[in-house]
Amino acid sequence: MTSNSLEDFQPVGRSRRQRGLNVADLLILPKDQQRIVNWMLRRDDVTMTDLAEHFKQEAIALQPILEELIRQSYVQVVADSPPRYRVRLAAKSGRQMPKDIWDVLDRNSPTANIFISYSRRNKPFVQRLYDALKKRGREIWVDWESIPSAADWWKEIETGIELADTFVFVLSPASVQSPICTQEINHALLHNKRMIPVVCEDVNPSDVHPELARLNWIFVRDVDQFGDSIRKLVTTLDTDLDYVRMHTRILIRAKEWSDRQQDESFLLRGSDLHDAEQWYGGSGSKVPTPAPLHHEYILASSQAEAARQAAALHQQNVTLKRQRLWLGLITLVSIAAVGLGVSSFWLYQQAEHNRMLAENLRDKADHERIRALTQASEALFDANQRFDALLQSMRAGYQFQAAHSPPPADLQAQVLTALQQAIFWVRERNQLEQHNGIVWDVSYSPDGQIIASASGDRTVRLWRPDGTLLHSLEGHTQPVLGVSFSPDGQLIASASQDQTIKLWRSDGTLITTLTGHSAAINHVRFSPDGQRLISASDDSTVRLWQLDGTPIATLTQHGAAVRDVRFSPDGQLIASASDDQTVRLWRSDGSPLRQLQGHTARVYAIDFSPDGQFLISGSWDHTVRLWRADGTPVRTVQAHDDLIHQVRFSADGRQFATASADKTIKFWRLDGSLVSTLGGHTSQVRSLSFTPDGAWLASAGGDRSIKIWSLDRPWLTPLQSHTGQVYDVEFSPDGQHLATTGADSTIKIWNLDGSEERSITAHDSSIWDLSFSPDGQQLASSSSDWTVKLWNPQTGALLHTLSGHRAPVYAVVFSPDGRWIATASDDQTVRLWTRDGRLVRQIEAHSNGVLTVQFSPDSQTLLTSSWDTTAKLWSLDGQVLQTFKGHSGWVFDAVFSPDGETIATASYDNTVGLWDRQGNRLTTLEGHSDGVVSVQFFPDGIATASADRTLKLWRLDGTLITTLPGHTGTVNNLSFSPDGSFLASASDDRTVLLWHTNVLGNLDELMTIGCSWLQDYLRHADLSESDRQLCRP
């Protein structure tokens, strides 16, 4: 950019236009010409036949349009016989992307396109910056000259920003005050462009646009080394370039689709769709994040692809019916022909061949459609869009159930995996999406039956949690920034950028308007007795009001905008949060009490705990601070990697939630430990509200949506308390408890509901393995401190210590008959002990460390595995009975089947081997992408855990049933409960996950659960009829 006002731009005649197509020309072409040029840009050259076939028009109708494009030098003829046409692109210009549009659409371009936004007062600096970047091969959009007209100019500015990979903003006192520069920033933010602030003159940080203020600045002032700064800038520009270029490429096509009223001909197909889904799935925490338009476009493309496949399937069914009719006719003709003595066998063969071909085509279409839906679900899941991932996986499950013939086993595994991961991990229960602007605030009514939302579209909307829109409250003339209910739920107060507060009845009737603030009002709250209101404003004040609008007091000690304000639960205190980096406490009459300091950036949100004993504050310095109600600091939590917009205590006060510009919601214990993270918003999360019972959470943000989250996780229970990697998890013999252990040297005993019953500080070093005695009266632990210890699991009392190993002890196990204990050590030995800790025998077992040891079900033999890539079978007197060779990596685990006749070995060569007791390999399970570290038999198959962070379930013949993703580190161990109801997994990510097994591999059960979860959304969302049919009988 360029200037500070539109008046600086003077029209330029058409005579100055260069030959060829400019970006600006695309914006003013007639729609019929735009349509043809946009399609031709994606191809090298085309014939008239190509055009006619694509646009489904006669060539004679397209000929005049093409001739006009040739006359204007936008299209050229590049070959004859038949004529071939290509878009002619203009030469470089200071008002367009300097190469051409084709290059912008080429994701393989070696350099990033840059848009430079600046004030004309800094033009000499920008010229120097431009020259330096050009020398380094950068492609730059920058305006040096006048522009045709104000309207065309701004449209061209928007297009330049949209086409650029990176938005570079030149920070100076002039640019931060420029309205046009601010418009450019907002347009870049709208499309989630990567933004790089470059400082050419020192600025006051409080004057800088908040989205630029939070980024890392590159200083290129007179006092800085220009060359070093440019190298740093170029390095930043080139970071993750392939990802950024794909962001631009998809955005261009999504914008085109949106501008063309979502014309399906502009959607992605084939490899383009596959690449986009892969890109979206891998976006994760990358910057820039996908914009809401990316999400809508890729999802619409996936749905259209599924619809196309459905249409193809329908056509194939029609063909099949015709073939069957033909077969019937052929049969009749054949009978007649036989009567005439004519051979008709070839007629029958032809008809049968055609029937089989039609059925194969139909089945292939079925399977491809299911595969496309599962891939779309996986991409959405990887991008943290788990609600949408569930919806896509339900579509896949529906198509799977409706398939004409059973899909192959690998496709069945894909469908089950997609459905399971979505159902296990989804927390979002509903989406309310009727606002047309940012949703700045959201609030539950005191009874939890109504949700109020405040939006940039100038409305307050009232909803039922199931998605029913009750009322739309209109009257504000600027964005509505805050909304709250009175304690009895009968009144609603709204705060707006129009400097007013409005009081409404819960039926949507306006009662009164309160005026007095001289700037935007950010929040308004009721007092606990419902008799007063308090408001926080950009005019640096807090105001107290009677409900009729009579002012009570003005609190004026803040030195900058006040972002949030709240009463304490007893109504005796008021807390306010401000851009001046402080929290202030006031008496209920408005007299000041105390200033709380410590934050290093704007304080955006505050909340009192339900008992009034604590206060939390959230800041743009990325931290949350916990204070006592008297202002005494308790703890600082580095909560997010981006700005914090909202903090709220849970209903029971034992946790608090934070909402951030990083698009996530996080839950924290009061000790500062992280409980969980919710992802799903595609833009900043601005507001949070808990239901009074604490079972639900509503969130709202920049993606214009309100999301309803269930805080109960019915089918998956995380156990989170360990402070290091978790190496083992074991169920007690009665199945009522779990024991876990790991690198933090503790043993923890848990109930099945996830509550921790006991923690034992057990060893002086990492603990590798645990084993319950068959009667549940003892628990053994093995450690890197070279010892094994026996504990009373009910009391935590130490019973015995087994010493003698000369290296870390990796494994310990009780025999099924309860008589023996076996231990395995890195000292290459296995030792056999009595239950009271007396050593019976030492076995020199392997040529390297021994990793595991197991008893056979009859307690008569031992099975070991080792770093030496083998497993061995032993008699209890120490005689080797069999050696299992064949793995090319360490054998991390070896176990017996329940009948003792089959042995499974898990190896770091990424495979599992199945063997008979004579050492013959029966089959190999292949599918993990990293080492397999644990294996267990269950009644219907085998479960494995891997360094690839997944668990897999297999049939005994080696067919994959499903994959369970979810851990973020190596999965070190797994264990089934005695009744098979639960599967527990322990991981390097410091968590144990308790999975409900009744849904594993059960498509019908998964579909039932999914329908129950989605019922509100399917009933009220703006969906296609086919989606509404997903869960109808």
Short mmCIF file of N, CA and C in Angstrom, two decimals, residues 435-485:
data_model
loop_
_atom_site.label_atom_id
_atom_site.label_comp_id
_atom_site.label_asym_id
_atom_site.label_seq_id
_atom_site.Cartn_x
_atom_site.Cartn_y
_atom_site.Cartn_z
N HIS A 435 -24.81 -16.00 12.66
CA HIS A 435 -24.28 -14.63 12.72
C HIS A 435 -23.51 -14.31 11.45
N ASN A 436 -23.50 -13.02 11.09
CA ASN A 436 -22.78 -12.56 9.90
C ASN A 436 -21.55 -11.72 10.26
N GLY A 437 -21.07 -11.84 11.45
CA GLY A 437 -19.87 -11.14 11.88
C GLY A 437 -19.23 -11.88 13.03
N ILE A 438 -18.07 -11.39 13.47
CA ILE A 438 -17.39 -11.98 14.62
C ILE A 438 -18.35 -12.07 15.80
N VAL A 439 -18.32 -13.19 16.50
CA VAL A 439 -19.10 -13.32 17.73
C VAL A 439 -18.18 -12.96 18.89
N TRP A 440 -18.43 -11.78 19.46
CA TRP A 440 -17.52 -11.23 20.47
C TRP A 440 -17.76 -11.80 21.86
N ASP A 441 -18.99 -12.20 22.15
CA ASP A 441 -19.27 -12.66 23.50
C ASP A 441 -20.40 -13.69 23.45
N VAL A 442 -20.40 -14.58 24.43
CA VAL A 442 -21.43 -15.60 24.54
C VAL A 442 -21.68 -15.85 26.01
N SER A 443 -22.95 -16.10 26.36
CA SER A 443 -23.29 -16.27 27.78
C SER A 443 -24.47 -17.21 27.92
N TYR A 444 -24.35 -18.18 28.85
CA TYR A 444 -25.47 -19.04 29.21
C TYR A 444 -26.37 -18.31 30.20
N SER A 445 -27.67 -18.59 30.10
CA SER A 445 -28.60 -18.11 31.12
C SER A 445 -28.36 -18.87 32.41
N PRO A 446 -28.81 -18.33 33.55
CA PRO A 446 -28.55 -19.00 34.83
C PRO A 446 -29.08 -20.43 34.91
N ASP A 447 -30.14 -20.75 34.16
CA ASP A 447 -30.64 -22.13 34.18
C ASP A 447 -30.03 -22.98 33.08
N GLY A 448 -29.12 -22.42 32.25
CA GLY A 448 -28.45 -23.17 31.21
C GLY A 448 -29.30 -23.50 30.01
N GLN A 449 -30.53 -22.93 29.91
CA GLN A 449 -31.46 -23.29 28.84
C GLN A 449 -31.42 -22.34 27.65
N ILE A 450 -30.77 -21.20 27.80
CA ILE A 450 -30.68 -20.22 26.72
C ILE A 450 -29.23 -19.75 26.59
N ILE A 451 -28.82 -19.51 25.35
CA ILE A 451 -27.51 -18.94 25.07
C ILE A 451 -27.72 -17.58 24.41
N ALA A 452 -27.03 -16.57 24.90
CA ALA A 452 -27.04 -15.25 24.27
C ALA A 452 -25.68 -15.02 23.62
N SER A 453 -25.72 -14.48 22.40
CA SER A 453 -24.48 -14.21 21.68
C SER A 453 -24.48 -12.77 21.17
N ALA A 454 -23.33 -12.12 21.24
CA ALA A 454 -23.16 -10.74 20.81
C ALA A 454 -22.20 -10.71 19.63
N SER A 455 -22.58 -10.00 18.56
CA SER A 455 -21.83 -10.14 17.31
C SER A 455 -21.50 -8.81 16.65
N GLY A 456 -20.49 -8.91 15.79
CA GLY A 456 -20.13 -7.79 14.95
C GLY A 456 -21.19 -7.44 13.93
N ASP A 457 -22.20 -8.29 13.75
CA ASP A 457 -23.29 -7.97 12.83
C ASP A 457 -24.34 -7.07 13.47
N ARG A 458 -24.02 -6.55 14.70
CA ARG A 458 -24.82 -5.56 15.42
C ARG A 458 -26.04 -6.16 16.10
N THR A 459 -26.08 -7.47 16.21
CA THR A 459 -27.23 -8.12 16.85
C THR A 459 -26.80 -8.92 18.07
N VAL A 460 -27.79 -9.14 18.94
CA VAL A 460 -27.71 -10.15 20.00
C VAL A 460 -28.71 -11.23 19.61
N ARG A 461 -28.27 -12.48 19.65
CA ARG A 461 -29.17 -13.58 19.31
C ARG A 461 -29.35 -14.49 20.53
N LEU A 462 -30.56 -14.98 20.70
CA LEU A 462 -30.90 -15.90 21.78
C LEU A 462 -31.22 -17.25 21.18
N TRP A 463 -30.58 -18.29 21.74
CA TRP A 463 -30.68 -19.63 21.19
C TRP A 463 -31.02 -20.63 22.29
N ARG A 464 -31.63 -21.73 21.88
CA ARG A 464 -31.60 -22.92 22.72
C ARG A 464 -30.30 -23.67 22.41
N PRO A 465 -29.78 -24.42 23.37
CA PRO A 465 -28.54 -25.16 23.10
C PRO A 465 -28.65 -26.15 21.95
N ASP A 466 -29.87 -26.59 21.62
CA ASP A 466 -30.01 -27.54 20.52
C ASP A 466 -29.91 -26.85 19.15
N GLY A 467 -29.76 -25.52 19.14
CA GLY A 467 -29.58 -24.79 17.90
C GLY A 467 -30.79 -24.00 17.44
N THR A 468 -31.90 -24.10 18.17
CA THR A 468 -33.09 -23.33 17.81
C THR A 468 -32.86 -21.85 18.09
N LEU A 469 -33.04 -21.01 17.07
CA LEU A 469 -32.92 -19.56 17.25
C LEU A 469 -34.23 -19.02 17.80
N LEU A 470 -34.19 -18.39 18.98
CA LEU A 470 -35.40 -17.88 19.62
C LEU A 470 -35.70 -16.45 19.22
N HIS A 471 -34.69 -15.57 19.33
CA HIS A 471 -34.90 -14.16 19.04
C HIS A 471 -33.61 -13.56 18.50
N SER A 472 -33.77 -12.53 17.68
CA SER A 472 -32.65 -11.72 17.25
C SER A 472 -32.92 -10.29 17.73
N LEU A 473 -32.05 -9.79 18.60
CA LEU A 473 -32.25 -8.48 19.23
C LEU A 473 -31.51 -7.43 18.41
N GLU A 474 -32.24 -6.55 17.78
CA GLU A 474 -31.65 -5.55 16.89
C GLU A 474 -31.91 -4.16 17.44
N GLY A 475 -30.93 -3.27 17.26
CA GLY A 475 -31.06 -1.91 17.76
C GLY A 475 -29.73 -1.21 17.87
N HIS A 476 -28.68 -1.95 18.15
CA HIS A 476 -27.35 -1.35 18.17
C HIS A 476 -26.94 -0.95 16.76
N THR A 477 -26.17 0.13 16.66
CA THR A 477 -25.74 0.65 15.35
C THR A 477 -24.29 0.31 15.05
N GLN A 478 -23.62 -0.36 15.96
CA GLN A 478 -22.24 -0.80 15.78
C GLN A 478 -22.12 -2.22 16.36
N PRO A 479 -20.98 -2.90 16.13
CA PRO A 479 -20.83 -4.25 16.69
C PRO A 479 -21.16 -4.34 18.17
N VAL A 480 -21.81 -5.44 18.55
CA VAL A 480 -22.13 -5.69 19.96
C VAL A 480 -20.98 -6.52 20.54
N LEU A 481 -20.36 -6.01 21.60
CA LEU A 481 -19.12 -6.59 22.12
C LEU A 481 -19.33 -7.43 23.38
N GLY A 482 -20.43 -7.19 24.10
CA GLY A 482 -20.64 -7.93 25.34
C GLY A 482 -22.10 -8.19 25.60
N VAL A 483 -22.40 -9.29 26.29
CA VAL A 483 -23.78 -9.62 26.64
C VAL A 483 -23.78 -10.44 27.92
N SER A 484 -24.79 -10.21 28.77
CA SER A 484 -24.89 -11.00 30.00
C SER A 484 -26.35 -11.07 30.46
N PHE A 485 -26.66 -12.13 31.22
CA PHE A 485 -27.99 -12.32 31.80
C PHE A 485 -28.02 -11.79 33.23
#
